[in-house]
């Protein structure tokens, strides 16, 4: 439900800074701002044209507390689609909160988390995928994620979805013309043309669904497990990648007894790293729990950095670990650590699941090669994010998969000799899934969950 009740919040981070911005949006906010902001000129804020700024004084309880700048945006030409005022004052904690209190006392209520962006969505200023891009812009941890979020916020993905919806809507309309009005002099779609157009839509959805591999890698982050037998240098490798001492490192086997998780940007992708207990048979009940957690993490991982000691021949525990890797669904990169030490006499590279990357967690040697291998697995080519629509979230991917599944069902019905109206039911389901993808058919609880990720003031 769209509401234009006046709201206000501090839109800059809490703390000291050069400036703080207090944002007001909704019905009557220009008149509300008049009650505590007085421009230096003769005109009130409510008399200023949209898209203009005014320098003036800020009042609280009738007393001047600061001077600042107010930017006025009139509906519908604002981020939210409503009348909006953004007041910039000096960035003190008490000062910014006092200005906010003045706005609340003048007639606004405190905005909820993400409410400004939610109003932009509800007022048709942005699509749901563009709204999700806003939080991805804020949360971006690498350059690739920033480029992707920026492109999505400008409508690259929503434009592609609109194109698919338009094509699908036109196809459904043409199909039902031939079914419902066979005797009219209208232009029906023939079965061969119907198959061709459905096939084209299937290919487009295939491509879109595959793009999630890239979007997931640069935006959400790849669940990545660092695993191996004890004392191969797993925790040292984690610390080297993170650039800080996050995990305890000793010469004693079994130091790591629980998973240690961190998020880090590596090359062109984001990793959700998990350091694990060494794989071995143990009797200690605590370490045994840690080993079981390792096995569970391996089953769920999308990327496994399988660590081996390059200075030591393969052990029975290494071979047990290799057997376990064969049952995992994730990509596996063998990592031969301790390459700064004298190499083992036995060359065990042929026993590893793929070409190994040699590194030294102590010196950092080989880390760039490892980063490149990881990046090439998930983002193999240079991508023009300004022209390439990419799914960046699990919700988007699930909706796209649903649309593709319905299109496949429609094509199967046509190939099976069923009448076009049977395929039409599947095409309508595909259209509904596309509407959900970009927010037109999304349930209220879905949109509420998305906007709850935002901070207050955005």
PDB file of C-alpha atoms in Angstrom, residues 164-165 167-169 171-172 194-209 399-415 422-434:
ATOM      1  CA  UNK A 164      10.938 -10.390 -22.153  1.00  0.00           C
ATOM      2  CA  UNK A 165       7.583  -9.564 -20.565  1.00  0.00           C
ATOM      3  CA  UNK A 167       7.459 -10.338 -25.980  1.00  0.00           C
ATOM      4  CA  UNK A 168       5.698 -12.934 -23.837  1.00  0.00           C
ATOM      5  CA  UNK A 169       2.583 -10.783 -23.398  1.00  0.00           C
ATOM      6  CA  UNK A 171       2.789 -13.953 -27.785  1.00  0.00           C
ATOM      7  CA  UNK A 172       0.038 -14.904 -25.320  1.00  0.00           C
ATOM      8  CA  UNK A 194       4.691 -20.234 -31.830  1.00  0.00           C
ATOM      9  CA  UNK A 195       7.380 -22.892 -31.414  1.00  0.00           C
ATOM     10  CA  UNK A 196      10.036 -20.549 -32.781  1.00  0.00           C
ATOM     11  CA  UNK A 197       9.083 -17.678 -30.489  1.00  0.00           C
ATOM     12  CA  UNK A 198       8.823 -19.914 -27.412  1.00  0.00           C
ATOM     13  CA  UNK A 199      12.214 -21.378 -28.282  1.00  0.00           C
ATOM     14  CA  UNK A 200      13.701 -17.898 -28.538  1.00  0.00           C
ATOM     15  CA  UNK A 201      12.301 -17.005 -25.123  1.00  0.00           C
ATOM     16  CA  UNK A 202      13.726 -20.231 -23.670  1.00  0.00           C
ATOM     17  CA  UNK A 203      17.182 -19.287 -24.962  1.00  0.00           C
ATOM     18  CA  UNK A 204      16.886 -15.784 -23.480  1.00  0.00           C
ATOM     19  CA  UNK A 205      15.886 -17.179 -20.070  1.00  0.00           C
ATOM     20  CA  UNK A 206      18.678 -19.760 -20.272  1.00  0.00           C
ATOM     21  CA  UNK A 207      21.202 -16.974 -20.775  1.00  0.00           C
ATOM     22  CA  UNK A 208      19.709 -14.908 -17.955  1.00  0.00           C
ATOM     23  CA  UNK A 209      19.731 -17.836 -15.515  1.00  0.00           C
ATOM     24  CA  UNK A 399      12.004 -16.326 -10.257  1.00  0.00           C
ATOM     25  CA  UNK A 400      13.980 -16.608 -13.505  1.00  0.00           C
ATOM     26  CA  UNK A 401      14.270 -20.391 -13.081  1.00  0.00           C
ATOM     27  CA  UNK A 402      10.507 -20.588 -12.537  1.00  0.00           C
ATOM     28  CA  UNK A 403       9.860 -18.600 -15.718  1.00  0.00           C
ATOM     29  CA  UNK A 404      12.268 -20.799 -17.680  1.00  0.00           C
ATOM     30  CA  UNK A 405      10.651 -23.981 -16.340  1.00  0.00           C
ATOM     31  CA  UNK A 406       7.224 -22.792 -17.473  1.00  0.00           C
ATOM     32  CA  UNK A 407       8.569 -21.909 -20.928  1.00  0.00           C
ATOM     33  CA  UNK A 408      10.132 -25.364 -21.208  1.00  0.00           C
ATOM     34  CA  UNK A 409       6.749 -26.866 -20.274  1.00  0.00           C
ATOM     35  CA  UNK A 410       5.070 -24.798 -23.000  1.00  0.00           C
ATOM     36  CA  UNK A 411       7.601 -25.966 -25.593  1.00  0.00           C
ATOM     37  CA  UNK A 412       7.157 -29.581 -24.473  1.00  0.00           C
ATOM     38  CA  UNK A 413       3.367 -29.266 -24.828  1.00  0.00           C
ATOM     39  CA  UNK A 414       3.746 -27.919 -28.364  1.00  0.00           C
ATOM     40  CA  UNK A 415       6.250 -30.624 -29.326  1.00  0.00           C
ATOM     41  CA  UNK A 422      -2.515 -25.837 -23.294  1.00  0.00           C
ATOM     42  CA  UNK A 423       0.838 -24.171 -23.940  1.00  0.00           C
ATOM     43  CA  UNK A 424      -0.842 -20.848 -23.220  1.00  0.00           C
ATOM     44  CA  UNK A 425      -1.393 -21.826 -19.574  1.00  0.00           C
ATOM     45  CA  UNK A 426       2.351 -22.442 -19.170  1.00  0.00           C
ATOM     46  CA  UNK A 427       3.141 -19.162 -20.918  1.00  0.00           C
ATOM     47  CA  UNK A 428       0.903 -17.311 -18.456  1.00  0.00           C
ATOM     48  CA  UNK A 429       2.791 -18.903 -15.559  1.00  0.00           C
ATOM     49  CA  UNK A 430       6.061 -17.775 -17.126  1.00  0.00           C
ATOM     50  CA  UNK A 431       4.686 -14.244 -17.386  1.00  0.00           C
ATOM     51  CA  UNK A 432       3.700 -14.309 -13.710  1.00  0.00           C
ATOM     52  CA  UNK A 433       7.209 -15.461 -12.737  1.00  0.00           C
ATOM     53  CA  UNK A 434       8.762 -12.588 -14.709  1.00  0.00           C
TER      54      UNK A 434
END
